[in-house]
mmCIF file of C-alpha atoms in Angstrom:
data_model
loop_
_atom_site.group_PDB
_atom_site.id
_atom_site.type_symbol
_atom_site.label_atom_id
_atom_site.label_comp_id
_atom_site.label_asym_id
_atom_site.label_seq_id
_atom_site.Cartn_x
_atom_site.Cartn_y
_atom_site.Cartn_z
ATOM 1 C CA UNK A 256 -28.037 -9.420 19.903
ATOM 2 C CA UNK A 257 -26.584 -6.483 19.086
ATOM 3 C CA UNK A 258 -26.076 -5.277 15.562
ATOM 4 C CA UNK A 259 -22.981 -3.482 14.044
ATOM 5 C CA UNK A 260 -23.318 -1.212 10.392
ATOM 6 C CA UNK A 261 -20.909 -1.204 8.005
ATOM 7 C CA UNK A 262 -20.563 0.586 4.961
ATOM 8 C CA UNK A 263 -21.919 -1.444 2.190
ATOM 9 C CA UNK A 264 -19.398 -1.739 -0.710
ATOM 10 C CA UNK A 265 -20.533 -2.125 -4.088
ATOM 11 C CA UNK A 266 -18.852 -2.617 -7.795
ATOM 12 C CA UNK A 267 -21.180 -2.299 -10.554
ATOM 13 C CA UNK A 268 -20.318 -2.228 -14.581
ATOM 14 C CA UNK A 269 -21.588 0.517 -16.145
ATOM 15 C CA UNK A 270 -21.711 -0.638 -19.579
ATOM 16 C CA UNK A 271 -23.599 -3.521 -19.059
ATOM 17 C CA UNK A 272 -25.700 -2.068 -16.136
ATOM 18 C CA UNK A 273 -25.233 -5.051 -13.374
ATOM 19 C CA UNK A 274 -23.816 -5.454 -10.113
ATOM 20 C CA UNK A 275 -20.706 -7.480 -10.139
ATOM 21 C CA UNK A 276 -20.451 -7.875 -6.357
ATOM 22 C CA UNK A 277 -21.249 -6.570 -3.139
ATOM 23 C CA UNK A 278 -20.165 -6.536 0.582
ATOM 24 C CA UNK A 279 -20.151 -5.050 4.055
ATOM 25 C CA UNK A 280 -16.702 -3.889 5.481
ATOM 26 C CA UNK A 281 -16.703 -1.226 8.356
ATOM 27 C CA UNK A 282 -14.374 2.034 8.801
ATOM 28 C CA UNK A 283 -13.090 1.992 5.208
ATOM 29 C CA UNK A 284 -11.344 5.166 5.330
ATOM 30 C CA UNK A 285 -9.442 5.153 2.117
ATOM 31 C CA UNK A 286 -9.636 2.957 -1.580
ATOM 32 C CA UNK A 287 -8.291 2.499 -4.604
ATOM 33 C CA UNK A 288 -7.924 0.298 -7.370
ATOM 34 C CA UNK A 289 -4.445 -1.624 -7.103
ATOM 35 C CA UNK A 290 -4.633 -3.247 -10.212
ATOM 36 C CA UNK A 291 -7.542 -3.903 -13.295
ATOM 37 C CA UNK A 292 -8.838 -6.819 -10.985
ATOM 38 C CA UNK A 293 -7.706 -5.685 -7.462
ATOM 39 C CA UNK A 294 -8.877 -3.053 -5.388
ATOM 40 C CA UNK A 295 -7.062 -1.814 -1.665
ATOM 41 C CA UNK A 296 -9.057 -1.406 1.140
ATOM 42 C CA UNK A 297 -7.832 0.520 4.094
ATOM 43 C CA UNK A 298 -10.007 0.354 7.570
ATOM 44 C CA UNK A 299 -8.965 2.257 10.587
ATOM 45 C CA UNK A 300 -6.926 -0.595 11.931
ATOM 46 C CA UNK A 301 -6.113 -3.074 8.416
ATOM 47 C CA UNK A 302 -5.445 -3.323 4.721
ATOM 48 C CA UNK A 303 -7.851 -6.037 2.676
ATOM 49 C CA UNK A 304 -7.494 -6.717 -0.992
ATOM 50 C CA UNK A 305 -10.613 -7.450 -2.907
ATOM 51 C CA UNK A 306 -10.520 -9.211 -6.307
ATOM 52 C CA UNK A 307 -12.874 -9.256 -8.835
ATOM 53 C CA UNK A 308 -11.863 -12.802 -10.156
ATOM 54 C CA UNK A 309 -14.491 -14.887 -8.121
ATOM 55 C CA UNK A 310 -16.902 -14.486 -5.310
ATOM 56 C CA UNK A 311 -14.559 -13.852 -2.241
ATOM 57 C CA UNK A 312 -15.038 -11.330 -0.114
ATOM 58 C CA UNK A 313 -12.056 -8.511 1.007
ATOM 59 C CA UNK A 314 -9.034 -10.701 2.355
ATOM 60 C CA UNK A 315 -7.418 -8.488 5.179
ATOM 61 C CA UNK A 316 -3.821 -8.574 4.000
ATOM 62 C CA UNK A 317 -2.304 -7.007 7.268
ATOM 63 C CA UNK A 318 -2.852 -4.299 10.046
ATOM 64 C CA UNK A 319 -1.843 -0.772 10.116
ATOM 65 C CA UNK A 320 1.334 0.185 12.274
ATOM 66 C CA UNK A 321 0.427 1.973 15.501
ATOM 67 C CA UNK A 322 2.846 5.215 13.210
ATOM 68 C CA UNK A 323 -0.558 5.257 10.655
ATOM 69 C CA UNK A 324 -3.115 4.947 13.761
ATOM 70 C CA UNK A 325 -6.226 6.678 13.748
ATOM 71 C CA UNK A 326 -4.551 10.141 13.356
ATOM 72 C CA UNK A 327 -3.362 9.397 10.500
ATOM 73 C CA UNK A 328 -5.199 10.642 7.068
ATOM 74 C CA UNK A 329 -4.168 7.654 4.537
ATOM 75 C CA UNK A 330 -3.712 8.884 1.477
ATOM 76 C CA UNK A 331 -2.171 6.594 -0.612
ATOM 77 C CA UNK A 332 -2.017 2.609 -0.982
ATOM 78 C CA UNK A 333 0.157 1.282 -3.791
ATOM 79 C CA UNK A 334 0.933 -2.400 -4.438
ATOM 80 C CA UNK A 335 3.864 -3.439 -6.947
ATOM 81 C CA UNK A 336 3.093 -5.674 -9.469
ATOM 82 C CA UNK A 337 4.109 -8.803 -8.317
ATOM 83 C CA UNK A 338 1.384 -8.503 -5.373
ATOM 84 C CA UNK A 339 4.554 -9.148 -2.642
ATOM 85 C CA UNK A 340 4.985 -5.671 -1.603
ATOM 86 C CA UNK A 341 2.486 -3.069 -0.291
ATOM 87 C CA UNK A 342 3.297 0.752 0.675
ATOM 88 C CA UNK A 343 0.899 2.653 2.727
ATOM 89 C CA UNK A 344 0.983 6.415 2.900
ATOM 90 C CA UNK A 345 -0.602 8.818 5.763
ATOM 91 C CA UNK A 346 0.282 12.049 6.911
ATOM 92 C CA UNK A 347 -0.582 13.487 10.786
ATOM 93 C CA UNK A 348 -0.203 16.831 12.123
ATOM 94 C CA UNK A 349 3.502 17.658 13.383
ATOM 95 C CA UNK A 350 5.020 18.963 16.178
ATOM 96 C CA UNK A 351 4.356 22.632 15.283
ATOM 97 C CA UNK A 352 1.230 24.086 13.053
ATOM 98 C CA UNK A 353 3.283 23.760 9.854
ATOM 99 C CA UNK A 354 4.460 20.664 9.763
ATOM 100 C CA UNK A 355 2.808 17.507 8.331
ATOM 101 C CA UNK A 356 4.427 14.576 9.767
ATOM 102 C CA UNK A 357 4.861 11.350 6.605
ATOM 103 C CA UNK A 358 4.945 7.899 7.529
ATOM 104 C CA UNK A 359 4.500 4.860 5.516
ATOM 105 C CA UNK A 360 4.348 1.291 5.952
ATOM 106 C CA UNK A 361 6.530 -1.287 4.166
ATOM 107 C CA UNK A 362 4.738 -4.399 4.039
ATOM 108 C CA UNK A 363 6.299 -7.967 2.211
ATOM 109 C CA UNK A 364 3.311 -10.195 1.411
ATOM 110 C CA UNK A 365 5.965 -13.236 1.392
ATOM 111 C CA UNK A 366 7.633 -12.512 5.270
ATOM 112 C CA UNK A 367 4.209 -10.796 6.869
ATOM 113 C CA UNK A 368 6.398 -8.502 8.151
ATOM 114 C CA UNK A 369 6.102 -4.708 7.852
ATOM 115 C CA UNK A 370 8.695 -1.223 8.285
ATOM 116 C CA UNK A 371 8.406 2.470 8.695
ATOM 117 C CA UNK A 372 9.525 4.620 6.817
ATOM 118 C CA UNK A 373 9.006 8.280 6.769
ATOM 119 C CA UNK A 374 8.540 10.726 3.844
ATOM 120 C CA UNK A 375 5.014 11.403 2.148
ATOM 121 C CA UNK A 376 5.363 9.768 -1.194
ATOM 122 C CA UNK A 377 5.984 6.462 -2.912
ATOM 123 C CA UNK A 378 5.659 3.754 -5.515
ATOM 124 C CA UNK A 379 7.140 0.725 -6.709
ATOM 125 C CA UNK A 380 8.900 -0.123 -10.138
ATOM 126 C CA UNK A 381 10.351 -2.798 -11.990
ATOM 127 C CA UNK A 382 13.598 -1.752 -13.790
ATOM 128 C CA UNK A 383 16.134 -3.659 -15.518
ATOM 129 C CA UNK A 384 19.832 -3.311 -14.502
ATOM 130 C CA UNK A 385 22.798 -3.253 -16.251
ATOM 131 C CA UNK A 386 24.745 -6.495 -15.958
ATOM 132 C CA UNK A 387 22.156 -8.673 -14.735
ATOM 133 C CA UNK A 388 19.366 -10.835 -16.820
ATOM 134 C CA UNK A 389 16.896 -10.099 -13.847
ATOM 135 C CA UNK A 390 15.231 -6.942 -13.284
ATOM 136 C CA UNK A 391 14.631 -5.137 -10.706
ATOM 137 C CA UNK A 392 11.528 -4.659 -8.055
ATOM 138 C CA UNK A 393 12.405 -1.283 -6.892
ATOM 139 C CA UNK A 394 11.051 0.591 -4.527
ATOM 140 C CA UNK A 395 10.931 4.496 -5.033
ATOM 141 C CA UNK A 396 10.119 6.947 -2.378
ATOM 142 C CA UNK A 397 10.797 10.325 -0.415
ATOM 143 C CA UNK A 398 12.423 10.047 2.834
ATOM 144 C CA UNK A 399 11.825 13.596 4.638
ATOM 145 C CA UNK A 400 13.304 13.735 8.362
ATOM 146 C CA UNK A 401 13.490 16.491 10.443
ATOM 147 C CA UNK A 402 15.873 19.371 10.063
ATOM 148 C CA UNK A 403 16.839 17.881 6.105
ATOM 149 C CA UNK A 404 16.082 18.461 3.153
ATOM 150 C CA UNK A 405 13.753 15.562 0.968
ATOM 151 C CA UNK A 406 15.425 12.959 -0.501
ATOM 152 C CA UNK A 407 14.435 10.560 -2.885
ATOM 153 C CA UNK A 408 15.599 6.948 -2.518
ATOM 154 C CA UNK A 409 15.806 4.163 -5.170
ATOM 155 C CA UNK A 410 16.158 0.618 -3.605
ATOM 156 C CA UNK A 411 15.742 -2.624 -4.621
ATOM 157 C CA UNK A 412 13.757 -4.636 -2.772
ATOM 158 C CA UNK A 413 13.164 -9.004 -2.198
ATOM 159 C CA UNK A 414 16.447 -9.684 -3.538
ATOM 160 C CA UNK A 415 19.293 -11.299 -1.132
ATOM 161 C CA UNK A 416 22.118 -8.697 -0.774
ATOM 162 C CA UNK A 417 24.061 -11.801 -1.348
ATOM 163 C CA UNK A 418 22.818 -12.776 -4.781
ATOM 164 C CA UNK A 419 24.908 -12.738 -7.779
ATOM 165 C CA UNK A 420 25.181 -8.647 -9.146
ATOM 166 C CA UNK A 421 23.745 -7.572 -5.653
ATOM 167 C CA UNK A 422 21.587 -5.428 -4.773
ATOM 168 C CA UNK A 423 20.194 -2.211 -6.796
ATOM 169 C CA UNK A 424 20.371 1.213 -4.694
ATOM 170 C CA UNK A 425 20.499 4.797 -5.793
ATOM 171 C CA UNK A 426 20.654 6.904 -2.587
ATOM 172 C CA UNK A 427 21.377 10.360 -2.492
#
């Protein structure tokens, strides 16, 4: 039988001196806490969420896009607040030396379905919006394409484009 490592992952609070919980995950390449009770865990091929609430173990929420494969350095992971919408960040080497090539990966919790986007940065926001009682889950991020200058996009995101005040979008 042949054994595989992993990297043993550990959470521990410091004030009172204990281990909360443990685990073994392989290839985590990048972390970060998501929330107070939530931490992201990117492998080289998926994203898990591990919660400190009870006992489970990391729940693999989905799988990198072949745009953030293995050449890809991740580095960032945000989730928006809700929990339906994740945004994963890595950067690759370019075409030429001195360009770094930006893609990130859309993913909705609620469809399982994920899309690229390029540009380096991101995050996600909720706003509220003149003339409607709902706010907004917005989604903010730089769109950088070749041969343009940055741009920063505003868009709203979950909410039909048919529902009453539509849909939020500052574009440039």
């Amino acid at each position: 039988m042949q054994r595989v490592a992993g990297q043993m992952l550990q959470i521990f609070d410091l004030e009172n001196r204990a281990k909360i919980k443990s685990c073994t995950l392989p290839d985590v390449k990048y972390w970060r806490w998501v929330s107070n009770r939530l931490i992201g865990l990117v492998t080289t091929k998926s994203v898990y969420h591990w919660s400190l609430h009870n006992d489970t173990l990391p729940v693999k929420i989905f799988d990198r896009h072949a745009e953030l494969g293995e050449a890809s350095q991740i580095i960032s992971y945000q989730v928006s607040p809700d929990v339906k919408w994740c945004l994963l960040v890595g950067i690759s080497a370019g075409e030429s030396y001195n360009i770094v090539h930006g893609c990130m990966q859309l993913y909705s919790a609620e469809k399982m379905a994920s899309q690229i986007l390029q540009g380096h940065a991101g995050t996600f926001a909720c706003i509220p919006i003149n003339g409607r009682h709902d706010s907004a889950m917005v989604l903010c991020f730089e769109s950088e394409k070749p041969c343009s200058a940055p741009q920063l996009y505003v868009m709203e995101i979950g909410r039909d484009k048919n529902a009453p005040g539509g849909v939020f979008r500052a574009e440039p």
